[in-house]
XYZ file of N, CA and C in Angstrom:
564
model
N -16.908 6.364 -7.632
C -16.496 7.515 -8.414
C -17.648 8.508 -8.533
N -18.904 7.705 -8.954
C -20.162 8.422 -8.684
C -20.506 9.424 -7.579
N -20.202 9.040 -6.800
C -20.584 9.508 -5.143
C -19.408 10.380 -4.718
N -18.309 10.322 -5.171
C -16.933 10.600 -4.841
C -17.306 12.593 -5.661
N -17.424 12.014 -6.652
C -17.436 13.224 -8.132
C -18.484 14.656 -7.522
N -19.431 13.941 -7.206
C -20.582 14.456 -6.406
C -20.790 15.191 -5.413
N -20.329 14.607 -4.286
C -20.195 15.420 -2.961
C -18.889 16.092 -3.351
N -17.554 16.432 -3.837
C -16.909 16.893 -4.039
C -17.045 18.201 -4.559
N -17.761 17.800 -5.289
C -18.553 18.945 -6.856
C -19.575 19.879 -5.745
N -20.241 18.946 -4.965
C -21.555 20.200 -4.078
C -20.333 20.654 -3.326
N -19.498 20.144 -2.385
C -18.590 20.982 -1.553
C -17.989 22.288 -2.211
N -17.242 22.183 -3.614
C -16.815 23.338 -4.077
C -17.859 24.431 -4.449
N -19.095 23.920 -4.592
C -20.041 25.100 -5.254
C -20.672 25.903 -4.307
N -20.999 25.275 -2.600
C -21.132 25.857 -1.598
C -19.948 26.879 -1.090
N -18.699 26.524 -1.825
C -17.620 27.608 -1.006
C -17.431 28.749 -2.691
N -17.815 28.467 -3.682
C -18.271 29.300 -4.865
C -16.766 28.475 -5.386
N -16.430 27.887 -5.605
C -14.957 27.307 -5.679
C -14.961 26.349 -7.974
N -14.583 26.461 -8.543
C -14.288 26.295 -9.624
C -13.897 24.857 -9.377
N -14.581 23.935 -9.839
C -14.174 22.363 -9.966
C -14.515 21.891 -11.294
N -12.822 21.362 -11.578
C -13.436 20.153 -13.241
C -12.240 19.094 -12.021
N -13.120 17.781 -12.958
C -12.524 16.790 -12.885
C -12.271 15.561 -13.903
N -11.299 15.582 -13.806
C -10.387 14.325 -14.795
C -10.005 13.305 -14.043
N -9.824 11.751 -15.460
C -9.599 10.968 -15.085
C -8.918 9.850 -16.200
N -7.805 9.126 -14.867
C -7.046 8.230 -16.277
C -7.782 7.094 -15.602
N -8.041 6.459 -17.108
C -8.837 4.821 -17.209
C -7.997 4.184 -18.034
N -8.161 2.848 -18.429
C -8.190 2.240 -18.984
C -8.896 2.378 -20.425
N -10.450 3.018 -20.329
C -11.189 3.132 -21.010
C -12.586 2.481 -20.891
N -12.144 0.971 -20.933
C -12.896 -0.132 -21.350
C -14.563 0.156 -20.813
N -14.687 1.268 -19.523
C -16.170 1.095 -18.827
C -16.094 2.588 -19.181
N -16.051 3.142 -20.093
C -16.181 4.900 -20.061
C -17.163 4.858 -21.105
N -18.669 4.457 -21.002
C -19.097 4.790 -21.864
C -20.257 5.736 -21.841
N -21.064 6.434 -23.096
C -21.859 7.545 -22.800
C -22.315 7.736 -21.467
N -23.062 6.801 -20.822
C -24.088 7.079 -20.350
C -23.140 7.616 -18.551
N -21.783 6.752 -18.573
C -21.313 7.005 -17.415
C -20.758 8.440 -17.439
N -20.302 9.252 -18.776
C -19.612 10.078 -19.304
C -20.777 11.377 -18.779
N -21.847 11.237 -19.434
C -23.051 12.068 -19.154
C -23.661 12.062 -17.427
N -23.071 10.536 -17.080
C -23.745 10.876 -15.683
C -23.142 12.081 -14.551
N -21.518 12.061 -15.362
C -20.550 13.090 -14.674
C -20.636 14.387 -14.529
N -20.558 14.698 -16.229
C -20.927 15.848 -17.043
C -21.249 16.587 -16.354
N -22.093 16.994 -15.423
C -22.797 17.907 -14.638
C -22.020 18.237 -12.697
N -21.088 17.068 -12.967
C -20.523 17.417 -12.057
C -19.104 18.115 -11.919
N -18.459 18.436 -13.312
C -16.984 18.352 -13.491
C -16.549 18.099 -14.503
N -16.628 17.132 -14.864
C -16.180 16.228 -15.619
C -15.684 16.825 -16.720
N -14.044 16.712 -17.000
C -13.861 17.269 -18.438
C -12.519 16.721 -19.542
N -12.502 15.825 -18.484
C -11.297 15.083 -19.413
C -10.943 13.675 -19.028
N -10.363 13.027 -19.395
C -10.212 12.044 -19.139
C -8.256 11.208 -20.036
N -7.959 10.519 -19.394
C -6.705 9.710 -20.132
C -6.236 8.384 -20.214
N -6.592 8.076 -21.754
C -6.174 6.690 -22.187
C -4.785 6.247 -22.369
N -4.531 5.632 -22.232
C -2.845 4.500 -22.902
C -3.651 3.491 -23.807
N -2.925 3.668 -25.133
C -2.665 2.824 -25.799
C -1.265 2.134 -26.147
N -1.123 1.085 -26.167
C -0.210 0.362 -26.668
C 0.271 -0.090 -27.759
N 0.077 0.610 -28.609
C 0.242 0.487 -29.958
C -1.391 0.306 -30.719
N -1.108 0.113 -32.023
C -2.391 -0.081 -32.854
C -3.240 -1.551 -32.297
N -3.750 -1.509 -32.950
C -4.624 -2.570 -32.284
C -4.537 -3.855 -31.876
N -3.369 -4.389 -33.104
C -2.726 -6.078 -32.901
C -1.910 -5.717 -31.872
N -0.742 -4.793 -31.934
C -0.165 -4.774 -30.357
C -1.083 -4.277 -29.222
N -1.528 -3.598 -29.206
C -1.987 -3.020 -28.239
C -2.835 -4.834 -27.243
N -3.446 -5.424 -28.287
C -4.095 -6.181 -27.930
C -3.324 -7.258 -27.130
N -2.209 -7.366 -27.610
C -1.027 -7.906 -27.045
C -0.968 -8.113 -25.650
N -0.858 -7.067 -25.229
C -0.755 -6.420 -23.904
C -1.562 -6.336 -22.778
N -2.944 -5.512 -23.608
C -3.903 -4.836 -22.564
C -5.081 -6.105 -23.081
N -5.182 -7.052 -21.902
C -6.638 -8.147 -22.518
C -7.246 -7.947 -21.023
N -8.809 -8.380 -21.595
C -9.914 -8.965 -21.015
C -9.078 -10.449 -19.957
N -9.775 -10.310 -18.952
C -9.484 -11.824 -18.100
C -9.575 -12.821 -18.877
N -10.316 -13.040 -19.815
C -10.313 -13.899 -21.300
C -9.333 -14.039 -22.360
N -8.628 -13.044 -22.261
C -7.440 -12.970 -23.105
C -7.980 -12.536 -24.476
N -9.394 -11.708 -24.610
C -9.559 -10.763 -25.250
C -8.978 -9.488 -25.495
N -8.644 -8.954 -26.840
C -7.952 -7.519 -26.600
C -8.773 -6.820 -26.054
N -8.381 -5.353 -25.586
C -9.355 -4.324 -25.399
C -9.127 -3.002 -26.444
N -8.417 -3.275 -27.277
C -8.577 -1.660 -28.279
C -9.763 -1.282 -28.827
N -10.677 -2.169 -29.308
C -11.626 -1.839 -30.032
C -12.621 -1.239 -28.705
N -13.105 -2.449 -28.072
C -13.806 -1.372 -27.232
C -13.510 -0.190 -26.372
N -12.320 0.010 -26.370
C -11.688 1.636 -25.700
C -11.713 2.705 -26.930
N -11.352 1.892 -28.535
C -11.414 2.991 -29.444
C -12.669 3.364 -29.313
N -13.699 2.038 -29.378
C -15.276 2.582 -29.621
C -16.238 3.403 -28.488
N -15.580 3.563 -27.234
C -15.993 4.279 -26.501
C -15.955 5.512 -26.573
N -14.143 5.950 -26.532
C -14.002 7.054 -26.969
C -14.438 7.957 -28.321
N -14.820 6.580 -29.511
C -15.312 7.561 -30.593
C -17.213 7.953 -30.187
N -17.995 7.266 -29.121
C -19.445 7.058 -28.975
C -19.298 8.640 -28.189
N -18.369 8.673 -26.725
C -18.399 9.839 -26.239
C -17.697 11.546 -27.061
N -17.825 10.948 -28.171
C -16.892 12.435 -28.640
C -17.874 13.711 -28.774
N -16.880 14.796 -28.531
C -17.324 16.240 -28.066
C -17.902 16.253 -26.966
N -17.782 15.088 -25.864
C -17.701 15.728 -24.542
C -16.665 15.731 -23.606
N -15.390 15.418 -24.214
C -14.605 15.559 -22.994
C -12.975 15.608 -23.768
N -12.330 16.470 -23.356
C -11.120 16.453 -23.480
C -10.467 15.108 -23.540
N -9.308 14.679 -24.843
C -8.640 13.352 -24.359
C -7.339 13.506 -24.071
N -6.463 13.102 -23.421
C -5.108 12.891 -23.114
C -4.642 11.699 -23.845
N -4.198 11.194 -24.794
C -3.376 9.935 -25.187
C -2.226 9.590 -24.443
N -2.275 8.479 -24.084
C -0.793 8.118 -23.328
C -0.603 6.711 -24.680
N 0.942 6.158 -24.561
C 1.141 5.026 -24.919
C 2.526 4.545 -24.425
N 2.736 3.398 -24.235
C 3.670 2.836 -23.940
C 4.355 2.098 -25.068
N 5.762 1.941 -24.854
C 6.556 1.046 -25.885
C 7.807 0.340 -25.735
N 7.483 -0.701 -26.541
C 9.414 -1.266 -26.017
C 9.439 -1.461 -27.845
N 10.286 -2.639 -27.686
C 10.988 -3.134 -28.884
C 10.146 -3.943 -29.668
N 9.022 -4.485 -28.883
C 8.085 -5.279 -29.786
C 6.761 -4.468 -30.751
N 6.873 -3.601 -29.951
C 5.699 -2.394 -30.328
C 5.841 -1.059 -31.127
N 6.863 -1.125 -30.987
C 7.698 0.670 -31.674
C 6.731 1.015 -32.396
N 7.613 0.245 -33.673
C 6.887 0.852 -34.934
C 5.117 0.636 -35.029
N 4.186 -0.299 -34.350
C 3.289 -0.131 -34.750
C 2.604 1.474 -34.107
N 3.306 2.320 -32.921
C 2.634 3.463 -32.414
C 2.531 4.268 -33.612
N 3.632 4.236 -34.747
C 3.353 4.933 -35.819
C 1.564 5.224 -36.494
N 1.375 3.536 -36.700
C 0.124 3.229 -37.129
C -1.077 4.207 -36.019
N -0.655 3.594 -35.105
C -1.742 4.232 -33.965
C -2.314 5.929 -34.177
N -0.528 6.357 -34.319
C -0.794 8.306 -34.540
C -1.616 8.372 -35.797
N -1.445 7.435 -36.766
C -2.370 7.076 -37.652
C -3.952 7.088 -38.035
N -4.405 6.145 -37.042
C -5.572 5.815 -36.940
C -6.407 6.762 -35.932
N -5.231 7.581 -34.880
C -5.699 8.531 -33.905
C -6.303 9.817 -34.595
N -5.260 10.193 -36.055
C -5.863 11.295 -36.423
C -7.081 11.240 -36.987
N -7.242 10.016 -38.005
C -8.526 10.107 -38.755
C -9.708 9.346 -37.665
N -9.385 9.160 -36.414
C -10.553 8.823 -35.686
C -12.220 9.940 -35.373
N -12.709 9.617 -35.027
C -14.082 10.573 -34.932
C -13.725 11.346 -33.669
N -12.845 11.135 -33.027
C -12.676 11.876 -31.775
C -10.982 12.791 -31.759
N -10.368 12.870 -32.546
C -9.077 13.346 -33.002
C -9.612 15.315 -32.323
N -10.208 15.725 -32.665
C -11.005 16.840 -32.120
C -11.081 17.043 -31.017
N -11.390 15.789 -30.256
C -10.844 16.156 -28.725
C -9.865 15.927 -27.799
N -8.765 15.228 -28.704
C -7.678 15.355 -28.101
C -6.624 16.350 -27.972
N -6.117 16.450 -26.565
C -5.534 17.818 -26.416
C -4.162 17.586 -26.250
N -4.124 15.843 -26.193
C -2.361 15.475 -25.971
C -1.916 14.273 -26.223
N -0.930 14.289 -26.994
C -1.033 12.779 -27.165
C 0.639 12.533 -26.934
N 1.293 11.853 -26.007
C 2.425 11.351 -25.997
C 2.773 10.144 -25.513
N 3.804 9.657 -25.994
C 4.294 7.909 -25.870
C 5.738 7.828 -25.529
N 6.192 7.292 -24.425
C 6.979 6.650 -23.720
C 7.153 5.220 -23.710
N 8.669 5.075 -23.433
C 9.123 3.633 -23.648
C 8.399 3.074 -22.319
N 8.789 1.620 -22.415
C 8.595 0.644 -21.402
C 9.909 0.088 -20.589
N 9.932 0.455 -19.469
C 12.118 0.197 -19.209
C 11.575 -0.704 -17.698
N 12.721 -0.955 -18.332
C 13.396 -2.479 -16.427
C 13.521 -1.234 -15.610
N 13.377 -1.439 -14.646
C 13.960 -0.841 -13.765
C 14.660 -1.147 -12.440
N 15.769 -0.500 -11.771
C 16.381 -1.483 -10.867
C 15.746 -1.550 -9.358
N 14.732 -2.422 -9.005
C 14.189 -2.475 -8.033
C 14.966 -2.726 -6.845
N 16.315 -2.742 -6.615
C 16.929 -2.631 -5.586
C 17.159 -1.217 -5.133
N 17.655 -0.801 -6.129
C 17.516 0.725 -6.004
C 16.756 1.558 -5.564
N 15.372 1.208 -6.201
C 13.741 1.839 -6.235
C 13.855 1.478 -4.508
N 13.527 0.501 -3.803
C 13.115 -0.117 -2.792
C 13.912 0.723 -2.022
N 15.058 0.678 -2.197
C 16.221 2.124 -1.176
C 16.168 3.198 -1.064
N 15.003 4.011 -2.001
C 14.618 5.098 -2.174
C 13.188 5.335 -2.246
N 12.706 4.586 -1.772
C 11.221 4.682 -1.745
C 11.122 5.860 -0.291
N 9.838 6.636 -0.718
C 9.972 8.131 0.393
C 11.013 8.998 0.094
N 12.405 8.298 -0.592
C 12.936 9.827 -0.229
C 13.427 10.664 -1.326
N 13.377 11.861 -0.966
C 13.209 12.843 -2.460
C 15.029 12.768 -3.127
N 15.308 12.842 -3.817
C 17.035 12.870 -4.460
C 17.067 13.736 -5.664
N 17.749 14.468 -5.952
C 18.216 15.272 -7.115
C 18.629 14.386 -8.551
N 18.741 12.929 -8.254
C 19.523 12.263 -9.657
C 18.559 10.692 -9.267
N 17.747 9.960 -10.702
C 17.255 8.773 -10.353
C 18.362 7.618 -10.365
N 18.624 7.420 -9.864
C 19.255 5.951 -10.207
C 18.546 4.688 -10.562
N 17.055 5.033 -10.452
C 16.355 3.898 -10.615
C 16.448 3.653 -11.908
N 16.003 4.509 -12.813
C 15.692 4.011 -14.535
C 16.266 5.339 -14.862
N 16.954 5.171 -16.573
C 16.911 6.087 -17.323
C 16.616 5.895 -18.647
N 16.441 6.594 -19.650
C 15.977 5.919 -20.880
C 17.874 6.082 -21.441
N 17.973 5.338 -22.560
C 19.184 5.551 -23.097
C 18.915 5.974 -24.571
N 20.049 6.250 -25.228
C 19.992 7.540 -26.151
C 19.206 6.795 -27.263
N 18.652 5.552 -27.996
C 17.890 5.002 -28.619
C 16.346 5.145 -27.925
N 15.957 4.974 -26.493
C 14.553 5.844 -26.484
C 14.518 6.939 -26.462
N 15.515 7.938 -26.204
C 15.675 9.381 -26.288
C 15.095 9.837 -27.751
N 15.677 9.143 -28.920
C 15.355 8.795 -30.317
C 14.213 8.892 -30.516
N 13.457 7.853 -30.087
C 12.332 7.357 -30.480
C 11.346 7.766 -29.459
N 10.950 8.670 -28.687
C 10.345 9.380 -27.751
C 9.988 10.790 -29.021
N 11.314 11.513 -28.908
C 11.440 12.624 -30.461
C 10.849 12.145 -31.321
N 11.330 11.153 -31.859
C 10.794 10.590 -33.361
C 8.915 10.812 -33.171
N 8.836 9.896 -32.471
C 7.054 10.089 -32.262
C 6.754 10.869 -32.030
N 6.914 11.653 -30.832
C 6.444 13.173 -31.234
C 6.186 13.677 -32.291
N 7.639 13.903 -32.883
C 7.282 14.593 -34.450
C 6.392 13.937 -35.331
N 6.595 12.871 -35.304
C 5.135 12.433 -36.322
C 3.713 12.553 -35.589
N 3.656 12.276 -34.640
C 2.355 13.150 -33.523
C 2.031 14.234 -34.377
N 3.366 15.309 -34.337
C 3.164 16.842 -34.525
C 2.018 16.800 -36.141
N 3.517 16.563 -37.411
C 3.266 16.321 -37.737
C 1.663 16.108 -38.593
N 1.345 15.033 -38.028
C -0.406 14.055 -37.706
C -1.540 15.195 -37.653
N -0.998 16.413 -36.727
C -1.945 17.525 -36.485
C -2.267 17.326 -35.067
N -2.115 16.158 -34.444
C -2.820 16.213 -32.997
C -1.873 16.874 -32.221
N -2.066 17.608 -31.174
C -1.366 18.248 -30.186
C -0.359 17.543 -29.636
N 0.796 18.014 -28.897
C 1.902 17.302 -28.580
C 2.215 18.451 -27.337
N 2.996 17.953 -26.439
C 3.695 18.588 -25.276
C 4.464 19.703 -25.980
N 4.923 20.816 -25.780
C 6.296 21.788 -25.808
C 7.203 20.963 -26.089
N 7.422 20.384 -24.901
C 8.384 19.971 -24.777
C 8.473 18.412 -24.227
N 9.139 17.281 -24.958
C 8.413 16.105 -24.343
C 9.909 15.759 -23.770
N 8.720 14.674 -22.422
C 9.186 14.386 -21.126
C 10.125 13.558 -21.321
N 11.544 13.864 -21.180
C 13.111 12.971 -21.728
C 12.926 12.716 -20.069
N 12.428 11.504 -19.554
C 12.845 10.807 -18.358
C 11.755 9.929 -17.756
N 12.157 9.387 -16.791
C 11.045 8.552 -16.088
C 9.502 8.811 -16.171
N 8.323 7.919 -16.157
C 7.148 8.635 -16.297
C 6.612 8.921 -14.465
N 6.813 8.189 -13.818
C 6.483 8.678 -12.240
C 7.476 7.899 -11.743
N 7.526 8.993 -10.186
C 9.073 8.780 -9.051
C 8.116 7.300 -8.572
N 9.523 6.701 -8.623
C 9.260 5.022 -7.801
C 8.695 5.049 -6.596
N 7.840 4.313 -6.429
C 7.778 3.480 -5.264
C 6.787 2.174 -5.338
N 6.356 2.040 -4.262
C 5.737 0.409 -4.404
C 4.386 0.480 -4.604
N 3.918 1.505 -4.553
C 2.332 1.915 -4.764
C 2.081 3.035 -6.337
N 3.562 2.804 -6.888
C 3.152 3.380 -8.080
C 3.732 2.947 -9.302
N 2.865 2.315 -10.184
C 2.958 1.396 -11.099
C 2.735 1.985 -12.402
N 3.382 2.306 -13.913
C 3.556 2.576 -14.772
C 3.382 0.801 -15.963
């Protein structure tokens, strides 16, 4: 990423060319010193998923140990604050809902709430991989793969508005559908 960020960054400045660069992580390895090593090349944003507050979230997203990872993704992001734009992502099903509440929660009064420029949460859905697999490559006007039904439609809105609400930034308009077009190399 180092090396990648770099020669990229000298290529655009030799053609006089305007480069930032962003990036979605995980979190868990974003800390100052890698944040600052960028800084000078681009670097201006970056995007987390959380999975709810911290007991769910932990649920979900572990260490090969079966350690959570919220704390050290919260504590990164609060060590790097005021240098980089944040994007919030989160995911949800039925086990997690209500704790994202908590999360918009703990997001506002965090030390880094200031640099977030977006914060939105989407369900977690089956999807019909027979389908997906029949349509992998090709472009179609209607998914048949997944749709949300009118209870995440609900609760997509619902969070938002308490997002809004919260004070942290929110989409115009939030995304009523799939989060990326299927295929086998792209994983949500």
């Amino acid at each position: 990423i180092r090396k990648i960020t770099k020669e990229l960054w000298e290529h655009a400045q030799s053609r006089q060319v305007e480069f930032d660069v962003g990036m979605v992580t995980n979190g868990v390895l974003l800390t100052p010193e890698f944040v600052d090593e960028l800084l000078p090349f681009g670097f201006r944003w970056v995007k987390i998923t959380f999975d709810g507050d911290r007991e769910a979230h932990d649920k979900k997203r572990v260490w090969h140990d079966g350690r959570g990872t919220f704390d050290t993704i919260y504590d990164n992001l609060s060590r790097i604050r005021g240098r980089l734009k944040i994007a919030i992502g989160g995911n949800f099903d039925e086990e997690n809902y209500e704790s994202m509440y908590r999360l918009v929660e703990r997001l506002k009064a965090s030390p880094f709430a200031d640099d977030i420029m977006v914060a939105r949460f989407k369900p977690i859905m089956q999807i019909n991989t027979k389908v997906a697999s029949e349509r992998e490559g090709k472009i179609t006007s209607f998914c048949e793969v997944c749709a949300f039904n009118e209870t995440q439609v609900s609760q997509i809105l619902s969070l938002q508005e308490k997002t809004y609400q919260a004070g942290l930034p929110v989409q115009d308009r939030p995304e009523i559908g799939p989060c990326e077009y299927h295929s086998r190399h792209s994983f949500t």
